[in-house]
Coordinates of C-alpha atoms (C1' of nucleotides) in Angstrom, one line a residue:
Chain P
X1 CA -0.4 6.0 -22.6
X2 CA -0.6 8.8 -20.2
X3 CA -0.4 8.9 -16.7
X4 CA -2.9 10.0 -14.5
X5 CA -2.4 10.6 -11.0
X6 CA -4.4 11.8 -7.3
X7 CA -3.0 15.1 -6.5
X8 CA -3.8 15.6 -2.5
X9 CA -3.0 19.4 -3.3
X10 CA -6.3 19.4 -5.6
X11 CA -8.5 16.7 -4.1
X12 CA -8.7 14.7 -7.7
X13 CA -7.2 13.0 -10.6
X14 CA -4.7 14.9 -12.7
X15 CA -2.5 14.3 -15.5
X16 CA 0.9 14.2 -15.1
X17 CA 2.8 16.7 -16.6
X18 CA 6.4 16.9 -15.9
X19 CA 8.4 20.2 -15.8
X20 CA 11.2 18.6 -17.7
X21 CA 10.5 15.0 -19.2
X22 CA 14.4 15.0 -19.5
X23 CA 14.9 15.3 -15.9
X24 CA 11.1 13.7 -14.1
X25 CA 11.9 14.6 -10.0
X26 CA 10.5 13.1 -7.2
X27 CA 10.9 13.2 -3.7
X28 CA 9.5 11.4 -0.7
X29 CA 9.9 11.6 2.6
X30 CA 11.7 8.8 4.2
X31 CA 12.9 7.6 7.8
X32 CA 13.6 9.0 11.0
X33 CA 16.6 6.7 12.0
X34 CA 15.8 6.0 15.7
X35 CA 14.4 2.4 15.1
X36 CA 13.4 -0.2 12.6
X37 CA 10.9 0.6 10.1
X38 CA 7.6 -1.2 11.2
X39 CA 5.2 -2.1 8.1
X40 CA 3.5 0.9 7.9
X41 CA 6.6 2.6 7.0
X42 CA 7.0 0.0 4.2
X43 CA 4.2 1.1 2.7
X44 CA 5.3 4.9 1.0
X45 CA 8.5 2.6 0.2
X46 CA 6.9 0.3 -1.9
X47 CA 3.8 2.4 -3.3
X48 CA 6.4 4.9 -4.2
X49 CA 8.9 2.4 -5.8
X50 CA 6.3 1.2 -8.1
X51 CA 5.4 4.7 -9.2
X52 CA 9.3 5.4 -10.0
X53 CA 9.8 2.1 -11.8
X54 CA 6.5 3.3 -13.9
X55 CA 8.1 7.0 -14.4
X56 CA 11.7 5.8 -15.5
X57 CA 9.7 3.4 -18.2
X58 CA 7.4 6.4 -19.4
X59 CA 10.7 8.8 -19.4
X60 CA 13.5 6.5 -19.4
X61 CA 15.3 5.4 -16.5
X62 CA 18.1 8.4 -16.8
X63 CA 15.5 10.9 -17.0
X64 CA 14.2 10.4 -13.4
X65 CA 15.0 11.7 -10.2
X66 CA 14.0 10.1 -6.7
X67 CA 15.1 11.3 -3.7
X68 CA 14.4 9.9 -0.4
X69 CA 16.1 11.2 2.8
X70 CA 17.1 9.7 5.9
X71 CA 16.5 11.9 8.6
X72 CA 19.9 11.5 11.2
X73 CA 19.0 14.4 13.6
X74 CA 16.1 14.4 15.7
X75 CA 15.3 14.7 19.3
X76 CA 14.2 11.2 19.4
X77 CA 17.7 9.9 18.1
X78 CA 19.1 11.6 20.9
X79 CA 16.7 10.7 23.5
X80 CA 16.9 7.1 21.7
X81 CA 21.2 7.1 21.6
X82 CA 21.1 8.3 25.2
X83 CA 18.8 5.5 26.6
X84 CA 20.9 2.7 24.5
X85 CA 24.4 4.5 25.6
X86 CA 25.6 4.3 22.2
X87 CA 26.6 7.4 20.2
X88 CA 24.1 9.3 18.2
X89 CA 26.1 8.3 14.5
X90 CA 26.3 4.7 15.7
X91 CA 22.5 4.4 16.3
X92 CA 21.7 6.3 13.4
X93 CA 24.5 4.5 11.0
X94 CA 23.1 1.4 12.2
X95 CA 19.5 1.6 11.6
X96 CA 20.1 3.2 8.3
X97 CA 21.7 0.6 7.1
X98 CA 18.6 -2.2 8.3
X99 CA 16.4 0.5 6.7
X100 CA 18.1 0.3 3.4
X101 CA 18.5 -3.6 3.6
X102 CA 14.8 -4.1 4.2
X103 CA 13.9 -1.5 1.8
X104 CA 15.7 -4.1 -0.9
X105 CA 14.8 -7.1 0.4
X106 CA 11.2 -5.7 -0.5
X107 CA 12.1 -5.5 -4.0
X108 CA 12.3 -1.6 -4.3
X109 CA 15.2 0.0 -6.3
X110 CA 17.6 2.4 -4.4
X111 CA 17.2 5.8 -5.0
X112 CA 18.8 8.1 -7.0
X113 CA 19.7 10.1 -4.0
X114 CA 19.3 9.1 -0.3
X115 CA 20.7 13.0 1.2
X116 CA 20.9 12.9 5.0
X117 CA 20.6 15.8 7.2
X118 CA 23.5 16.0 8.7
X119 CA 25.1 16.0 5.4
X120 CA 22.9 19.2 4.6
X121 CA 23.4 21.6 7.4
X122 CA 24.5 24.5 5.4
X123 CA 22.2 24.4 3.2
X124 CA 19.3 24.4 5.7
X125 CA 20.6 27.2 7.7
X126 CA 21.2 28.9 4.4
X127 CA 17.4 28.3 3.8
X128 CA 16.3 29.3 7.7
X129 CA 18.2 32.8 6.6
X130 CA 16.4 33.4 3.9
X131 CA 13.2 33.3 5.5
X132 CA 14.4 35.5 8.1
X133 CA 15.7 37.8 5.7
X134 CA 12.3 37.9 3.6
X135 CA 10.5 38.1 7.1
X136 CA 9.1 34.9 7.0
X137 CA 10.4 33.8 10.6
X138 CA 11.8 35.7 13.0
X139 CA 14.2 35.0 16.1
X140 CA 13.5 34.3 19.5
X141 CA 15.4 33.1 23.1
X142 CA 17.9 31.4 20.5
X143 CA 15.0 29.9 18.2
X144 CA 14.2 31.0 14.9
X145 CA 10.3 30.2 14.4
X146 CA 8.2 30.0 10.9
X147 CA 6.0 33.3 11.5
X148 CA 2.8 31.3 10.0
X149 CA 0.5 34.6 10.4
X150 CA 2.3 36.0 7.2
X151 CA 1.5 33.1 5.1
X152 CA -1.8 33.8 3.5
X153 CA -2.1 30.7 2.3
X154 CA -1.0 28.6 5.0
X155 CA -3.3 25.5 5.0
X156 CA -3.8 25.0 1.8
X157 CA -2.9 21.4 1.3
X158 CA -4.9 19.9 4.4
X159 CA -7.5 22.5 3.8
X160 CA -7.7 24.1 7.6
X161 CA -8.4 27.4 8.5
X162 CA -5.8 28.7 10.9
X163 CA -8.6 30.1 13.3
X164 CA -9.8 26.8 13.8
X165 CA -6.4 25.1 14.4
X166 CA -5.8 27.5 17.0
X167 CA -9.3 27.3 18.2
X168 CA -8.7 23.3 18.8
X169 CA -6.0 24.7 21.1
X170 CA -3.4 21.5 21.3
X171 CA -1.0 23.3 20.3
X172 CA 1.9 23.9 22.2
X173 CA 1.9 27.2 23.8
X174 CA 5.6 28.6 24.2
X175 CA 5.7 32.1 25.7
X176 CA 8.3 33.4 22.7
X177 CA 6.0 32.3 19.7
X178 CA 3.9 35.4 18.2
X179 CA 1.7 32.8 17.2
X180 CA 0.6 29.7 18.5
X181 CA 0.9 28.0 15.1
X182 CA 4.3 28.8 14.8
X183 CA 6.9 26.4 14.2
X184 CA 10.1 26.0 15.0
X185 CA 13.1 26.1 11.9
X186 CA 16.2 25.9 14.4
X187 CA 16.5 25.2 18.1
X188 CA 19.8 26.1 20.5
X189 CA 22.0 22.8 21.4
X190 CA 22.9 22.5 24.6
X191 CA 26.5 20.8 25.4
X192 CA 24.8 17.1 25.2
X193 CA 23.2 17.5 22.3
X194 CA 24.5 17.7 18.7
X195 CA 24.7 21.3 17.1
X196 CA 26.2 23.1 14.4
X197 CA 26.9 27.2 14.7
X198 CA 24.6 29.3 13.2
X199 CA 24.1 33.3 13.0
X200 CA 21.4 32.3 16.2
X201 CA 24.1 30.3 17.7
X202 CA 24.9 26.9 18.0
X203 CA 21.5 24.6 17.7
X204 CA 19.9 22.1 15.3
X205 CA 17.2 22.1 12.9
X206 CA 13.5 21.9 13.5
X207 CA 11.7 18.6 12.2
X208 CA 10.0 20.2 8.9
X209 CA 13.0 22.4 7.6
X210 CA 15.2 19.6 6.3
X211 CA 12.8 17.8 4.2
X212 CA 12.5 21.8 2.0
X213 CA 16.2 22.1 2.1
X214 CA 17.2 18.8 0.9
X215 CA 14.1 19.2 -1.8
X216 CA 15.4 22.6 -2.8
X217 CA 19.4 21.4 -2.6
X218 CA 18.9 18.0 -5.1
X219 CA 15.6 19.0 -6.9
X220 CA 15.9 22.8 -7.4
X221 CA 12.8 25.1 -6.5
X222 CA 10.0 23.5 -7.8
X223 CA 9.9 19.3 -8.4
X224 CA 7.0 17.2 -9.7
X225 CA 5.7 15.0 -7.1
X226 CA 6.0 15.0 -3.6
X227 CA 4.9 11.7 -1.2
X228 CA 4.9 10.6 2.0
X229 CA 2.1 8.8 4.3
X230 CA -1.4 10.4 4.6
X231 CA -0.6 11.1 8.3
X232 CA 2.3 13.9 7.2
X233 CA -0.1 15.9 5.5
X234 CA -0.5 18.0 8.8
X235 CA 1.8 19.6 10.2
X236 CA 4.8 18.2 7.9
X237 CA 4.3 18.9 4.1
X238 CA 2.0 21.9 5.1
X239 CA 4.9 23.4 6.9
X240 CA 7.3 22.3 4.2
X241 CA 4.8 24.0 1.8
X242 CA 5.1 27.3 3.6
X243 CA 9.2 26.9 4.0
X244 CA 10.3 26.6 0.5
X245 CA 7.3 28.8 -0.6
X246 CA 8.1 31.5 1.7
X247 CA 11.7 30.9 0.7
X248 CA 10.9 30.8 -3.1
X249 CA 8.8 33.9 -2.7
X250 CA 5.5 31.8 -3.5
X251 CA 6.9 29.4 -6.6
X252 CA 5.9 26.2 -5.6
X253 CA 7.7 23.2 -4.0
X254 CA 5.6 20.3 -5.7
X255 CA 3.4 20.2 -8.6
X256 CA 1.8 17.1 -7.3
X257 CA 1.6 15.9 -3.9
X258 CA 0.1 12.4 -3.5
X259 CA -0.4 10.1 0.2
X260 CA -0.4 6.6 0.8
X261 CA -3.3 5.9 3.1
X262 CA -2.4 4.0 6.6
X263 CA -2.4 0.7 7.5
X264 CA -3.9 -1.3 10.3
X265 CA -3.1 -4.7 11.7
X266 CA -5.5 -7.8 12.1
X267 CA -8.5 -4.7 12.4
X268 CA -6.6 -2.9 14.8
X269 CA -3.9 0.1 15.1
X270 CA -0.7 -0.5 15.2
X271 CA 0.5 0.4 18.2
X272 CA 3.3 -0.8 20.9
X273 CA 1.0 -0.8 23.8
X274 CA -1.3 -3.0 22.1
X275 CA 1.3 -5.4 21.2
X276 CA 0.6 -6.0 17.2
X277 CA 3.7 -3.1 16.5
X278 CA 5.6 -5.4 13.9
X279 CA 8.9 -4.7 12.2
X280 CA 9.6 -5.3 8.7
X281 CA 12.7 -7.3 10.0
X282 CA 10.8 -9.0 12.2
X283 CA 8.5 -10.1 9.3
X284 CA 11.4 -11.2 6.9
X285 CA 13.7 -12.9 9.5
X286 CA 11.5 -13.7 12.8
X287 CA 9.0 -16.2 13.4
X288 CA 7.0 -13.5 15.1
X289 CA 3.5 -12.7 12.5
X290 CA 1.6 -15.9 12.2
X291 CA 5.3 -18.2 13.6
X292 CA 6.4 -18.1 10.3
X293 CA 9.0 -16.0 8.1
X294 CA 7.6 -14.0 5.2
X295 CA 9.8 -13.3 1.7
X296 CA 10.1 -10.1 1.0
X297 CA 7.9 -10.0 -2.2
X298 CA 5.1 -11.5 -0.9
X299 CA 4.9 -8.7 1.9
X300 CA 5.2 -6.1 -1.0
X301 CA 2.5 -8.3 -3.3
X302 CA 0.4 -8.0 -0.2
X303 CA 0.9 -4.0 0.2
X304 CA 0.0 -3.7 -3.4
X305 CA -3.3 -5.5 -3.3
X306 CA -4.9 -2.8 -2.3
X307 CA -4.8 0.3 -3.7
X308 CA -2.5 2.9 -2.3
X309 CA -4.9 5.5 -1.0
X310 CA -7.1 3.2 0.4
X311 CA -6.2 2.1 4.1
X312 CA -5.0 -1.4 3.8
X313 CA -5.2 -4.3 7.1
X314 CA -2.4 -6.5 7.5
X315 CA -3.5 -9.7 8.1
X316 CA -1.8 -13.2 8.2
X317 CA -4.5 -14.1 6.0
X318 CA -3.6 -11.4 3.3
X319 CA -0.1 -12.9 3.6
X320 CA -1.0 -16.3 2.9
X321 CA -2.8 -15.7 0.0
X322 CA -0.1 -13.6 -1.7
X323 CA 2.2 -16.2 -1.2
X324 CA -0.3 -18.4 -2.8
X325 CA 0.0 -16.7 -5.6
X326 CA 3.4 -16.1 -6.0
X327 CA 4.2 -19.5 -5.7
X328 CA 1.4 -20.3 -8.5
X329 CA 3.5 -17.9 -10.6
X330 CA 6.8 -19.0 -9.2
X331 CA 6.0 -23.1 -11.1
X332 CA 4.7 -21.0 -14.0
X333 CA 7.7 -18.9 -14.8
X334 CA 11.0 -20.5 -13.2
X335 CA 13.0 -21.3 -16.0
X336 CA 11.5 -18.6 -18.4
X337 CA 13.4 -16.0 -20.1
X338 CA 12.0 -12.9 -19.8
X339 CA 10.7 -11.1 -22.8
X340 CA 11.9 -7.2 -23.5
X341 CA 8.3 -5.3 -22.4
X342 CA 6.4 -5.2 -20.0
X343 CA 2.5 -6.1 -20.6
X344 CA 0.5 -3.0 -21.9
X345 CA -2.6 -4.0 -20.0
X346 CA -0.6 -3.6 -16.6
X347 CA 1.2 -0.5 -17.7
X348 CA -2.6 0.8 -18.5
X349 CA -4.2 -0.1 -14.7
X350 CA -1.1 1.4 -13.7
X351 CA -0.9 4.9 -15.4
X352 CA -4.7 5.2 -13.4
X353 CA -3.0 6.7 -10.5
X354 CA -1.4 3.6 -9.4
X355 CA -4.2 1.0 -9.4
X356 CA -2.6 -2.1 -8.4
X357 CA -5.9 -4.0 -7.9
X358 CA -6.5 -3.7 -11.4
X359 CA -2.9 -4.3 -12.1
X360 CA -3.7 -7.6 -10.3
X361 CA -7.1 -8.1 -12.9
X362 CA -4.3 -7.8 -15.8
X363 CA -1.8 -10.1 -14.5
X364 CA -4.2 -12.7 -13.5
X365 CA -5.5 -12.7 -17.0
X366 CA -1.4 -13.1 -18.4
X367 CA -0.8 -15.8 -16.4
X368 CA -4.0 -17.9 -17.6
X369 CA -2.5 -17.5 -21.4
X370 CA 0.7 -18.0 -20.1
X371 CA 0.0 -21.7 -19.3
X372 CA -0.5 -22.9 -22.8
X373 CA 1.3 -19.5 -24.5
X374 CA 5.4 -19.5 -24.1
X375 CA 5.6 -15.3 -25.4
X376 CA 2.7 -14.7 -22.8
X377 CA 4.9 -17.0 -20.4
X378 CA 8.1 -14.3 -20.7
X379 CA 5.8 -11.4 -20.9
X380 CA 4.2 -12.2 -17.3
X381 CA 7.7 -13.0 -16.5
X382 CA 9.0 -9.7 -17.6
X383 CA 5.9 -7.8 -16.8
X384 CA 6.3 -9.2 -13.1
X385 CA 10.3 -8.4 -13.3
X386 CA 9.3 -4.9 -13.9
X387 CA 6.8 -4.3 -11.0
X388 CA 9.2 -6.0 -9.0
X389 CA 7.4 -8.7 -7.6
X390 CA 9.2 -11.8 -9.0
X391 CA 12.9 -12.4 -9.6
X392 CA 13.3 -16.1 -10.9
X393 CA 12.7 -17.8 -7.6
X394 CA 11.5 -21.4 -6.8
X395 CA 8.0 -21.9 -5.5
X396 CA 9.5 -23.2 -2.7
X397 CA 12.2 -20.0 -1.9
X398 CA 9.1 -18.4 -0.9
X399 CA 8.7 -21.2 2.5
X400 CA 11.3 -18.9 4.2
X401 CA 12.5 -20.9 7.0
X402 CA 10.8 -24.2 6.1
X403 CA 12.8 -26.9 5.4
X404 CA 11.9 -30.0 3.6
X405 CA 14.3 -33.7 3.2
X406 CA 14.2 -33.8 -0.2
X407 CA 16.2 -37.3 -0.3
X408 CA 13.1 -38.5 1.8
X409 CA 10.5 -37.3 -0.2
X410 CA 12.2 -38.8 -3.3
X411 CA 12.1 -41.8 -1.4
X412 CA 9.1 -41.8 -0.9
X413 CA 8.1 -41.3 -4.5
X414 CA 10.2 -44.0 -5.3
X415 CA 8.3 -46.2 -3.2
X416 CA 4.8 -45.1 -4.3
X417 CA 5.6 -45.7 -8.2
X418 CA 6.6 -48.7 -7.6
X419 CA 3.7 -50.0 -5.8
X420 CA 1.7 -48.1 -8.3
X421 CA 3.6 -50.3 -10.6
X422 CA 2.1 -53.7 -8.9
X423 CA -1.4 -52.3 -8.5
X424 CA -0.8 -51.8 -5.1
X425 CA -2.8 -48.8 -4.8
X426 CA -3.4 -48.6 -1.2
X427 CA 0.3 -48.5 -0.2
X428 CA 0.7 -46.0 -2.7
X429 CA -2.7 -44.1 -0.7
X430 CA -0.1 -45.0 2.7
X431 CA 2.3 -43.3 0.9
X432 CA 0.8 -40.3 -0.1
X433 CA -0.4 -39.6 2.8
X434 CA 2.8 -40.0 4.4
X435 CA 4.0 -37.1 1.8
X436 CA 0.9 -35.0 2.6
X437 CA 1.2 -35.6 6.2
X438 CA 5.1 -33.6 5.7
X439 CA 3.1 -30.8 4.0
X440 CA 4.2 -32.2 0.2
X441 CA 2.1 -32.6 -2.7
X442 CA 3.1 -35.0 -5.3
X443 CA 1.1 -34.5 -9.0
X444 CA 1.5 -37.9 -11.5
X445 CA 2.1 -36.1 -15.5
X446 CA 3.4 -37.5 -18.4
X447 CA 6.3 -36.9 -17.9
X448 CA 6.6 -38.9 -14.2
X449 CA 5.8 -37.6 -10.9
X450 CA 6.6 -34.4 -9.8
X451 CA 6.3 -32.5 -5.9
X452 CA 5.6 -29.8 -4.6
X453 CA 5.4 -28.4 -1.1
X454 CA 2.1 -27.1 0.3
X455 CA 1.7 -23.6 1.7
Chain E
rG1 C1' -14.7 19.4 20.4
rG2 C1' -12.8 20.8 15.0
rC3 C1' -11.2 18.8 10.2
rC4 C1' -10.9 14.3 7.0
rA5 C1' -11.1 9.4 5.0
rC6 C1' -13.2 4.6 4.6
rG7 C1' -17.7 0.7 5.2
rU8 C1' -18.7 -4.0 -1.7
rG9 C1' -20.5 -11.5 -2.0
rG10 C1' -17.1 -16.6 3.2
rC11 C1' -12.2 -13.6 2.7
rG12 C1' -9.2 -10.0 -0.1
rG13 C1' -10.3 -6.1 -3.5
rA14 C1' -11.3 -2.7 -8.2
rG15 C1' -15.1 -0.1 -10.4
rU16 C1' -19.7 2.0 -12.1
rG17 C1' -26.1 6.2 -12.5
rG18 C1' -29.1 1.0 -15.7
rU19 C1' -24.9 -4.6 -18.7
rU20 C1' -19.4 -10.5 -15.7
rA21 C1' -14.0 -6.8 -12.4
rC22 C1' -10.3 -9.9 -10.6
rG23 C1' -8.0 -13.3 -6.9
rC24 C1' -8.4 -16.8 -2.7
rA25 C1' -11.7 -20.2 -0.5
rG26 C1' -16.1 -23.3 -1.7
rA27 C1' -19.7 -26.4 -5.1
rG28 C1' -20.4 -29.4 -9.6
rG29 C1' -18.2 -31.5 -14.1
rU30 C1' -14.1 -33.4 -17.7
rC31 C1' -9.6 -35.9 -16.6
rU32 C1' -7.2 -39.6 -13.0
rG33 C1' -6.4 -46.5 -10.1
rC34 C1' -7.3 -42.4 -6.3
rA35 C1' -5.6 -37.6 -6.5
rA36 C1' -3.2 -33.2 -8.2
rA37 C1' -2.6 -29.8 -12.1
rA38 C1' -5.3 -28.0 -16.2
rC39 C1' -9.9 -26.8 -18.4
rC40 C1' -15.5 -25.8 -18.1
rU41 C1' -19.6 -24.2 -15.1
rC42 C1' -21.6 -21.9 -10.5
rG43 C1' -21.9 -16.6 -6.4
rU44 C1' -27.0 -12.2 -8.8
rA45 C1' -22.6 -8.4 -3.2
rC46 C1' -22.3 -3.2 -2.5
rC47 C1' -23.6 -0.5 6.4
rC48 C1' -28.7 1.9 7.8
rC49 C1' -32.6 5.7 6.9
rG50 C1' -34.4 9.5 3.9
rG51 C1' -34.0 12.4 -0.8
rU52 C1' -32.9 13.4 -6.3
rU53 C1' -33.8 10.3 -10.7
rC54 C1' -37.5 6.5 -15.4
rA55 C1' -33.4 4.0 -12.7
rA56 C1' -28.5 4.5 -7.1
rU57 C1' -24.0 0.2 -4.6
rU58 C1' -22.6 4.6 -7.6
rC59 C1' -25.2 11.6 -6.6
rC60 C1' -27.2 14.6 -2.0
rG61 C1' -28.5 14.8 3.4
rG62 C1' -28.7 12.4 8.1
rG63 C1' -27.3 8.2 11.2
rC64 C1' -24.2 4.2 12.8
rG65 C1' -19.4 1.8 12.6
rU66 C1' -13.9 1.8 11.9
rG67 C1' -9.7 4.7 11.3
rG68 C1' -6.6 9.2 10.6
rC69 C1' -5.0 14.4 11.6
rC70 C1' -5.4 18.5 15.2
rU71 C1' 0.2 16.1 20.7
rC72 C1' 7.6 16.6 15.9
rC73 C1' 4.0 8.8 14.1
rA74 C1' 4.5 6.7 7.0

RNA sequence: GGCCACGUGGCGGAGUGGUUACGCAGAGGUCUGCAAAACCUCGUACCCCGGUUCAAUUCCGGGCGUGGCCUCCA
């Protein structure tokens, strides 16, 4: 099986070659901890979870390398921490922690490392040094700024042409830059803000610098993949790209780069002003999208139904169905043992750069053996373990926040059998529909009468 | 204004130069006291206009629509 995967850097499909199978290193950009993640930031999460879970079974899972960083300084986290009136490490403490518990409630694995900024200030001022010292930035009224004019090939991953960036003239003109493209590696502090001394004085980072140092700190020079939403392409991962390269003296930072595509909700952009911004919290333990709660692997069965690149809507409807589903498989595979691998059709659809609609084909077919076949019934169970979608739940554990009387409904059973019993068969119709009117449906086998609650 | 994606049957969503993706919903059937589940059968889709081709949903050009980036937003 080989794995073939989109590399942005290229604009196609490439094999996958690791530098070192013993040692397979990714890294992906992760949160800026001012608030909690909405869905769109879910997505990288779990597009880029499946693709580690997929790595550490190609190269074995001690012979892979994810990092994701949480990003602690920003201006935003102090502009955020001021406004609150909380301290800038209890804002960012705090929503790191959400972060990391939505991030599993979604079904994704930690990472192997999860570095933090603040946690890697030597090494980025270390870094900024080096690109002064290889005149690669320069310093300026207590800023050092990324001299883009000496990086010929500055551009390369979103594929503009400087002249016509500057020609489109947003860019913020600040009297010290030599260029107008320039970007800022470290910025002075003043008394109210957090800073760390430097050789330009005391100051923080600039927002691209710490995603190359933290690379370049747990991942040496050169990594294999590099992800991160389709929106980061400019200015971040082109300015990270000219960092470490300029730091590297040209070796490359990534061999692959690949980009989730965005997501949209109910047709529209998420935004706060048009009030459809939704939370993953808000999803798992609010009554907020559609008044009803949503378990965490059905939101991440509903991101993978689309393929990753693609732009993907969030709609209730999407969410209902994938909890269709789930439940379908939930009755199916409850009290199954799993079996040791996962199915070979799905690891196939997946080694095609990620393509989780065809994953979907592949399961789908399982699951239809798996009703009269008990090895196909603990490989979907497996296969399902290993994409992280199902975990031994009840149908009914994916109702989050519905509650049913199960002595009543027993009850009610009771009652409808027996009347069954007489011939009585429109009080057992009464009775049914009593059942169906509490959103239960009851199904008479062989083996007596079994319920079920309707999604 | 510049650059870049996407537009598939009721819905979701792969894929392909000529042959069934798949799922949900829906219709018919077997089964059932009635149902449900299960199983069987059913949809001849690919934004518009040109072009290339024996043949285009698939390639090329234009248009329309939606969205992204160019303003430290995944």
């Amino acid at each position: 099986m080989s794995l073939t995967i989109y590399n942005t850097l290229a604009r196609e499909k490439q094999p996958f070659k690791p530098i070192d199978p013993k040692n397979v290193r990714m890294y992906v950009c992760g949160p800026t901890v001012y608030d909690f993640a909405h869905i769109g930031n879910a997505r990288p999460v779990i597009v880029f979870d499946v693709l580690f879970r997929l790595l550490r079974h190609i190269y074995g899972e001690k012979h892979v390398t994810y990092v994701r960083n949480i990003t602690d300084v920003e201006d935003k986290i102090i502009a955020r921490a001021a406004e609150r009136k909380v301290s800038i490490r209890e804002l960012t403490e705090g929503t790191a922690k959400v972060y990391q518990e939505d991030a599993l409630a979604l079904g994704n694995l930690p990472p192997t490392l999860e570095p933090r900024v603040t946690d890697t200030m030597p090494e980025i001022i270390a870094m900024i040094a080096t690109l002064v010292k290889n005149n690669r930035a320069y310093v300026a009224e207590g800023h050092v700024l990324f001299d883009v004019a000496s990086d010929t090939d500055y551009g390369k991953l979103s594929r503009r042409a400087l002249d016509d960036m500057i020609a489109g003239a947003r860019v913020e003109v600040a009297p010290y830059k030599k260029n107008p493209m320039d970007f800022v590696l470290w910025k002075p502090s003043d008394a109210t803000m957090p800073g760390w001394d430097s050789p330009w004085g005391n100051g923080r980072p600039g927002w691209h610098i710490e995603c190359s140092a933290m690379g370049e700190k747990h991942l040496g020079e050169t990594f294999d993949i590099h992800g991160g939403g389709i929106d980061l392409i400019f200015p971040h991962h082109e300015n990270e790209i000219a960092q470490s390269e300029g730091a590297h003296h040209g070796r490359p930072i990534a061999n692959y780069w690949m980009h989730n595509g965005f997501l949209q909700v109910e047709g529209e952009k998420m935004s706060k002003s048009l009030g459809n911004f939704i939370t993953i919290r808000e999803l798992l333990a609010e009554k907020k999208f559609g008044a009803e709660q949503w378990h965490g692997r059905v939101l991440r069965l509903a991101m993978l139904g689309t393929h990753y690149r693609q732009p993907i809507d969030w709609t209730l409807d999407r969410l209902t169905q994938a909890r269709t589903t789930l439940m379908e498989w939930a009755r199916l595979l409850h009290d199954v043992q799993p079996a040791d691998d996962p199915s070979g059709d799905v690891l196939a659809a997946l080694s095609d750069d990620l393509n989780t609609p065809s994953v979907f084909a592949a399961l789908h077919g399982l699951a239809a053996a798996a009703r009269t076949n008990a090895d196909d019934r603990r490989r979907l169970r497996r296969t399902l373990a290993f994409l992280g979608l199902y975990g031994g739940e009840k149908d009914v554990d994916f109702l989050v926040g519905q509650t049913i009387d199960a002595a009543a409904v027993e009850d009610l059973i009771a009652r409808r059998n027996a009347a069954r019993k007489t011939k009585n068969f429109a009080e057992a119709d009464r009775l049914r529909a009593e059942l169906t009117a509490m959103g239960v449906a009851i199904e008479d086998g062989a083996a007596g009468t079994t319920w079920k609650v309707m999604s």
